[in-house]
């Protein structure tokens, strides 16, 4: 699984290695101290959970993605998953650990290009049921006007 996340990010050219363990992507390189503070605050203490904004429109200015590990409660196995922070036009971060959002972001960047303040994307956050899995849903988004 860990290699799949890395390969997905590498396939569309959006990966940078921080160290030998973590993989990270950020849609912009902060240049000023203000931009660096905004990025740090948005990803370090993400003020909003994306799941709390289902059916709302968010303007994506920047995307931050990293690989984190969770422990499967049943097996005790360590599982790598993508942690995503969508940063809006006000510098507010909306965080989640979601393969659905991760896959939507891969498609968005692959088709439309990376977001930026000059090229923001309006997205509507959605929660969809997963076929063949009772009581299981995933976050995703759709582009809107």
Coordinates of N, CA and C in Angstrom, one line a residue:
X1 N 0.8 -1.2 0.0 CA 0.0 0.0 0.0 C 0.9 1.3 0.0
X2 N 1.9 1.3 0.8 CA 2.8 2.4 0.9 C 3.4 2.8 -0.5
X3 N 3.8 1.8 -1.2 CA 4.3 2.0 -2.6 C 3.3 2.5 -3.5
X4 N 2.0 2.1 -3.4 CA 1.0 2.5 -4.2 C 0.7 4.0 -4.1
X5 N 0.7 4.5 -2.9 CA 0.5 6.0 -2.7 C 1.7 6.7 -3.3
X6 N 2.9 6.3 -3.1 CA 4.1 6.9 -3.6 C 4.0 6.9 -5.2
X7 N 3.7 5.7 -5.7 CA 3.6 5.6 -7.2 C 2.5 6.5 -7.8
X8 N 1.4 6.6 -7.1 CA 0.3 7.5 -7.6 C 0.8 8.9 -7.6
X9 N 1.5 9.3 -6.6 CA 1.9 10.7 -6.5 C 3.0 10.9 -7.6
X10 N 3.9 10.0 -7.7 CA 5.0 10.1 -8.7 C 4.4 10.1 -10.1
X11 N 3.4 9.3 -10.4 CA 2.8 9.2 -11.7 C 2.4 10.5 -12.3
X12 N 1.9 11.4 -11.5 CA 1.6 12.8 -12.0 C 2.5 13.8 -11.6
X13 N 3.7 13.4 -11.1 CA 4.8 14.4 -10.8 C 4.5 15.3 -9.6
X14 N 3.9 14.8 -8.6 CA 3.6 15.6 -7.5 C 4.1 15.0 -6.1
X15 N 5.4 14.7 -6.1 CA 5.9 14.1 -4.9 C 7.3 14.7 -4.6
X16 N 7.5 15.0 -3.4 CA 8.8 15.4 -3.0 C 9.2 14.7 -1.7
X17 N 10.4 14.2 -1.6 CA 10.8 13.4 -0.5 C 11.3 14.3 0.6
X18 N 10.8 14.2 1.8 CA 11.3 14.9 3.0 C 12.4 14.1 3.6
X19 N 12.2 12.9 3.8 CA 13.2 12.0 4.3 C 12.9 10.6 3.8
X20 N 13.6 9.6 4.3 CA 13.4 8.3 3.7 C 12.1 7.6 4.1
X21 N 11.4 8.2 5.0 CA 10.1 7.6 5.5 C 8.9 8.3 4.9
X22 N 8.8 9.6 5.1 CA 7.7 10.3 4.7 C 7.7 10.8 3.3
X23 N 6.5 10.9 2.7 CA 6.4 11.5 1.3 C 5.4 12.6 1.5
X24 N 5.7 13.7 0.8 CA 4.9 14.9 1.0 C 4.7 15.6 -0.4
X25 N 3.5 16.2 -0.6 CA 3.3 17.0 -1.7 C 2.7 18.3 -1.2
X26 N 3.1 19.4 -1.8 CA 2.4 20.7 -1.6 C 2.3 21.4 -2.9
X27 N 1.1 22.0 -3.2 CA 0.9 22.6 -4.5 C 1.6 23.9 -4.7
X28 N 2.2 24.4 -3.6 CA 3.0 25.7 -3.8 C 4.2 25.7 -2.9
X29 N 5.1 26.5 -3.3 CA 6.4 26.8 -2.5 C 6.2 28.1 -1.8
X30 N 6.0 28.1 -0.5 CA 5.9 29.4 0.1 C 7.2 30.2 0.0
X31 N 7.1 31.5 -0.3 CA 8.3 32.3 -0.5 C 8.5 33.3 0.6
X32 N 7.4 33.9 1.1 CA 7.5 34.9 2.2 C 7.2 34.3 3.5
X33 N 7.6 35.0 4.6 CA 7.4 34.5 5.9 C 5.9 34.3 6.2
X34 N 5.1 35.2 5.6 CA 3.6 35.1 5.8 C 3.1 33.9 5.2
X35 N 3.5 33.5 4.0 CA 3.1 32.3 3.3 C 3.5 31.1 4.1
X36 N 4.8 31.1 4.6 CA 5.3 30.0 5.4 C 4.4 29.8 6.6
X37 N 4.1 30.8 7.3 CA 3.3 30.7 8.5 C 1.9 30.2 8.2
X38 N 1.3 30.7 7.1 CA 0.0 30.3 6.7 C 0.0 28.8 6.4
X39 N 1.0 28.3 5.7 CA 1.1 26.9 5.3 C 1.3 26.1 6.6
X40 N 2.2 26.5 7.5 CA 2.5 25.7 8.7 C 1.2 25.6 9.5
X41 N 0.5 26.7 9.8 CA -0.7 26.7 10.6 C -1.8 25.9 10.0
X42 N -1.9 26.0 8.7 CA -3.0 25.2 8.0 C -2.8 23.7 8.1
X43 N -1.5 23.3 8.0 CA -1.3 21.8 8.0 C -0.9 21.3 9.4
X44 N -0.4 22.1 10.3 CA 0.0 21.6 11.6 C -1.1 21.5 12.6
X45 N -2.0 22.5 12.6 CA -3.2 22.4 13.5 C -4.4 22.7 12.6
X46 N -4.7 21.8 11.7 CA -5.8 21.9 10.8 C -7.1 22.3 11.5
X47 N -7.6 23.5 11.3 CA -8.7 24.0 12.0 C -10.0 23.4 11.7
X48 N -10.2 22.8 10.5 CA -11.4 22.2 10.1 C -11.3 20.8 9.6
X49 N -12.3 20.0 9.9 CA -12.3 18.6 9.4 C -13.2 18.7 8.1
X50 N -12.7 18.1 7.0 CA -13.4 18.1 5.8 C -14.8 17.4 5.9
X51 N -14.9 16.4 6.7 CA -16.1 15.6 6.9 C -17.2 16.5 7.5
X52 N -16.9 17.6 8.1 CA -17.9 18.5 8.7 C -18.4 19.5 7.6
X53 N -17.9 19.4 6.4 CA -18.3 20.4 5.3 C -18.9 19.7 4.1
X54 N -19.5 18.5 4.3 CA -20.2 17.8 3.3 C -21.3 18.7 2.7
X55 N -21.4 18.7 1.4 CA -22.4 19.5 0.7 C -22.1 21.0 0.7
X56 N -20.9 21.4 1.1 CA -20.5 22.8 1.1 C -19.5 23.0 0.0
X57 N -19.4 24.2 -0.5 CA -18.4 24.5 -1.5 C -17.2 25.1 -0.9
X58 N -16.0 24.7 -1.2 CA -14.7 25.2 -0.7 C -13.9 25.6 -1.9
X59 N -13.3 26.8 -1.8 CA -12.4 27.2 -2.8 C -11.0 26.7 -2.5
X60 N -10.5 25.8 -3.4 CA -9.1 25.3 -3.2 C -8.1 26.2 -3.8
X61 N -7.2 26.7 -2.9 CA -6.1 27.5 -3.4 C -4.8 26.7 -3.4
X62 N -4.7 25.8 -2.4 CA -3.5 25.0 -2.3 C -3.9 23.6 -1.7
X63 N -3.0 22.6 -2.0 CA -3.2 21.3 -1.5 C -1.9 20.8 -0.8
X64 N -2.1 20.2 0.3 CA -1.0 19.6 1.0 C -1.3 18.1 1.2
X65 N -0.4 17.2 0.9 CA -0.7 15.8 1.1 C 0.6 15.1 1.7
X66 N 0.3 14.2 2.6 CA 1.4 13.5 3.2 C 1.0 12.1 3.5
X67 N 1.9 11.2 3.6 CA 1.6 9.8 4.0 C 1.7 9.7 5.5
X68 N 0.7 9.1 6.1 CA 0.8 8.8 7.6 C 0.4 7.4 7.8
X69 N 0.7 6.9 9.0 CA 0.4 5.5 9.3 C -0.6 5.4 10.4
X70 N -1.5 4.4 10.2 CA -2.5 4.1 11.2 C -2.4 2.7 11.6
X71 N -2.9 2.3 12.7 CA -2.9 0.9 13.2 C -4.3 0.3 13.0
X72 N -4.4 -0.8 12.3 CA -5.6 -1.4 12.1 C -6.1 -2.0 13.4
X73 N -7.3 -1.6 13.9 CA -7.7 -2.0 15.2 C -7.9 -3.5 15.3
X74 N -8.3 -4.2 14.2 CA -8.5 -5.6 14.3 C -7.2 -6.4 14.2
X75 N -6.4 -6.1 13.3 CA -5.2 -6.9 13.0 C -3.9 -6.4 13.7
X76 N -3.9 -5.1 14.1 CA -2.7 -4.5 14.6 C -1.7 -4.1 13.5
X77 N -2.0 -4.3 12.3 CA -1.2 -4.0 11.1 C -1.1 -2.5 11.0
X78 N 0.1 -2.0 10.6 CA 0.3 -0.6 10.3 C 0.0 -0.4 8.8
X79 N -0.9 0.6 8.6 CA -1.4 0.8 7.3 C -1.1 2.3 6.9
X80 N -0.4 2.5 5.8 CA -0.1 3.8 5.3 C -1.4 4.4 4.6
X81 N -1.7 5.6 4.9 CA -2.9 6.3 4.3 C -2.5 7.7 4.0
X82 N -3.2 8.3 3.0 CA -2.9 9.7 2.7 C -3.6 10.7 3.6
X83 N -2.9 11.6 4.2 CA -3.5 12.7 4.9 C -3.5 14.0 4.0
X84 N -4.7 14.6 3.8 CA -4.8 15.7 2.9 C -5.3 16.9 3.7
X85 N -4.7 18.0 3.3 CA -5.2 19.3 3.8 C -5.5 20.2 2.6
X86 N -6.7 20.6 2.4 CA -7.1 21.5 1.4 C -7.1 22.9 2.0
X87 N -6.4 23.8 1.4 CA -6.3 25.2 2.0 C -7.1 26.1 1.1
X88 N -8.0 26.8 1.7 CA -8.9 27.7 0.9 C -8.3 29.1 0.7
X89 N -9.1 29.9 0.1 CA -8.7 31.3 -0.3 C -8.5 32.2 0.9
X90 N -8.9 31.7 2.1 CA -8.6 32.5 3.3 C -7.5 31.9 4.2
X91 N -6.8 30.9 3.6 CA -5.7 30.2 4.3 C -6.2 29.2 5.4
X92 N -7.4 28.9 5.4 CA -8.0 27.9 6.3 C -7.7 26.5 5.8
X93 N -7.2 25.6 6.6 CA -7.0 24.2 6.2 C -8.2 23.3 6.6
X94 N -8.5 22.4 5.7 CA -9.6 21.4 5.9 C -8.9 20.1 5.7
X95 N -8.8 19.3 6.8 CA -8.1 18.1 6.8 C -8.9 16.9 6.8
X96 N -8.3 15.8 6.3 CA -8.9 14.5 6.3 C -7.8 13.4 6.0
X97 N -8.1 12.2 6.3 CA -7.3 11.1 5.9 C -8.3 10.2 5.1
X98 N -8.2 10.3 3.8 CA -9.2 9.8 2.9 C -8.7 9.4 1.6
X99 N -8.9 8.1 1.2 CA -8.5 7.7 -0.1 C -9.4 8.3 -1.2
X100 N -10.6 8.5 -0.8 CA -11.6 9.2 -1.8 C -11.1 10.6 -2.2
X101 N -10.8 11.4 -1.2 CA -10.3 12.7 -1.5 C -8.9 12.7 -2.2
X102 N -8.1 11.7 -1.8 CA -6.8 11.6 -2.4 C -6.9 11.2 -3.9
X103 N -7.8 10.3 -4.2 CA -8.1 10.0 -5.6 C -8.7 11.1 -6.4
X104 N -9.6 11.9 -5.8 CA -10.1 13.1 -6.4 C -9.1 14.1 -6.7
X105 N -8.1 14.3 -5.8 CA -7.1 15.3 -6.0 C -6.1 14.8 -7.1
X106 N -5.8 13.5 -7.1 CA -4.9 13.0 -8.2 C -5.6 13.3 -9.6
X107 N -6.9 13.1 -9.7 CA -7.6 13.3 -10.9 C -7.6 14.8 -11.2
X108 N -7.9 15.6 -10.2 CA -8.0 17.1 -10.4 C -6.7 17.6 -10.9
X109 N -5.6 17.3 -10.3 CA -4.3 17.8 -10.7 C -3.9 17.2 -12.1
X110 N -4.2 15.9 -12.3 CA -3.8 15.3 -13.6 C -4.6 15.9 -14.8
X111 N -5.8 16.3 -14.5 CA -6.7 16.8 -15.6 C -6.6 18.3 -15.7
X112 N -6.7 19.0 -14.6 CA -6.9 20.5 -14.5 C -5.6 21.2 -14.2
X113 N -4.6 20.5 -13.5 CA -3.4 21.2 -13.1 C -3.6 21.5 -11.6
X114 N -2.5 21.9 -11.0 CA -2.5 22.2 -9.5 C -3.2 23.5 -9.3
X115 N -3.9 23.6 -8.2 CA -4.6 24.8 -7.8 C -3.6 25.9 -7.4
X116 N -4.0 27.1 -7.4 CA -3.2 28.2 -6.9 C -4.1 29.4 -6.7
X117 N -3.6 30.5 -6.1 CA -4.5 31.6 -6.0 C -4.9 32.2 -7.3
X118 N -4.1 32.0 -8.3 CA -4.5 32.5 -9.7 C -5.3 31.4 -10.4
X119 N -5.3 30.2 -9.9 CA -6.1 29.1 -10.6 C -6.8 28.3 -9.5
X120 N -7.7 28.9 -8.7 CA -8.4 28.2 -7.7 C -9.5 27.3 -8.3
X121 N -9.9 26.3 -7.5 CA -11.0 25.4 -7.9 C -12.1 25.4 -6.8
X122 N -13.3 25.6 -7.3 CA -14.5 25.5 -6.4 C -14.9 24.1 -6.4
X123 N -14.9 23.5 -5.2 CA -15.3 22.1 -5.2 C -16.4 21.9 -4.1
X124 N -17.3 21.0 -4.4 CA -18.4 20.7 -3.5 C -18.0 19.3 -2.8
X125 N -17.9 19.3 -1.5 CA -17.5 18.1 -0.8 C -18.7 17.2 -0.7
X126 N -18.5 15.9 -1.1 CA -19.5 14.9 -1.1 C -19.2 13.7 -0.3
X127 N -20.2 13.0 0.3 CA -20.0 11.8 1.0 C -20.8 10.7 0.2
X128 N -20.1 9.7 -0.3 CA -20.8 8.7 -1.1 C -20.7 7.3 -0.5
X129 N -21.7 6.6 -0.6 CA -21.7 5.2 -0.1 C -20.9 4.3 -1.0
X130 N -20.1 3.4 -0.4 CA -19.3 2.5 -1.2 C -20.1 1.2 -1.5
X131 N -20.2 0.9 -2.8 CA -20.9 -0.2 -3.2 C -20.3 -1.5 -2.6
X132 N -21.2 -2.4 -2.2 CA -20.8 -3.7 -1.7 C -20.2 -3.6 -0.3
X133 N -20.3 -2.5 0.4 CA -19.8 -2.4 1.8 C -20.9 -1.7 2.6
X134 N -21.6 -2.5 3.5 CA -22.6 -1.9 4.3 C -22.1 -0.9 5.3
X135 N -22.8 0.2 5.4 CA -22.4 1.2 6.4 C -21.0 1.8 6.2
X136 N -20.6 1.9 4.9 CA -19.3 2.4 4.6 C -19.4 3.5 3.6
X137 N -18.8 4.7 3.9 CA -18.9 5.8 2.9 C -17.5 6.4 2.8
X138 N -17.4 7.2 1.7 CA -16.1 7.9 1.5 C -16.3 9.3 1.1
X139 N -15.4 10.2 1.4 CA -15.4 11.6 1.0 C -14.9 11.7 -0.4
X140 N -15.4 12.6 -1.2 CA -15.0 12.9 -2.5 C -15.4 14.4 -2.8
X141 N -15.1 14.9 -4.0 CA -15.6 16.2 -4.3 C -15.9 16.3 -5.8
X142 N -16.7 17.3 -6.2 CA -17.0 17.6 -7.6 C -16.7 19.0 -7.8
X143 N -16.2 19.3 -9.0 CA -15.9 20.7 -9.4 C -17.3 21.4 -9.7
X144 N -17.4 22.6 -9.2 CA -18.6 23.4 -9.4 C -18.2 24.8 -9.8
X145 N -19.2 25.6 -10.2 CA -18.9 27.0 -10.7 C -18.6 27.8 -9.5

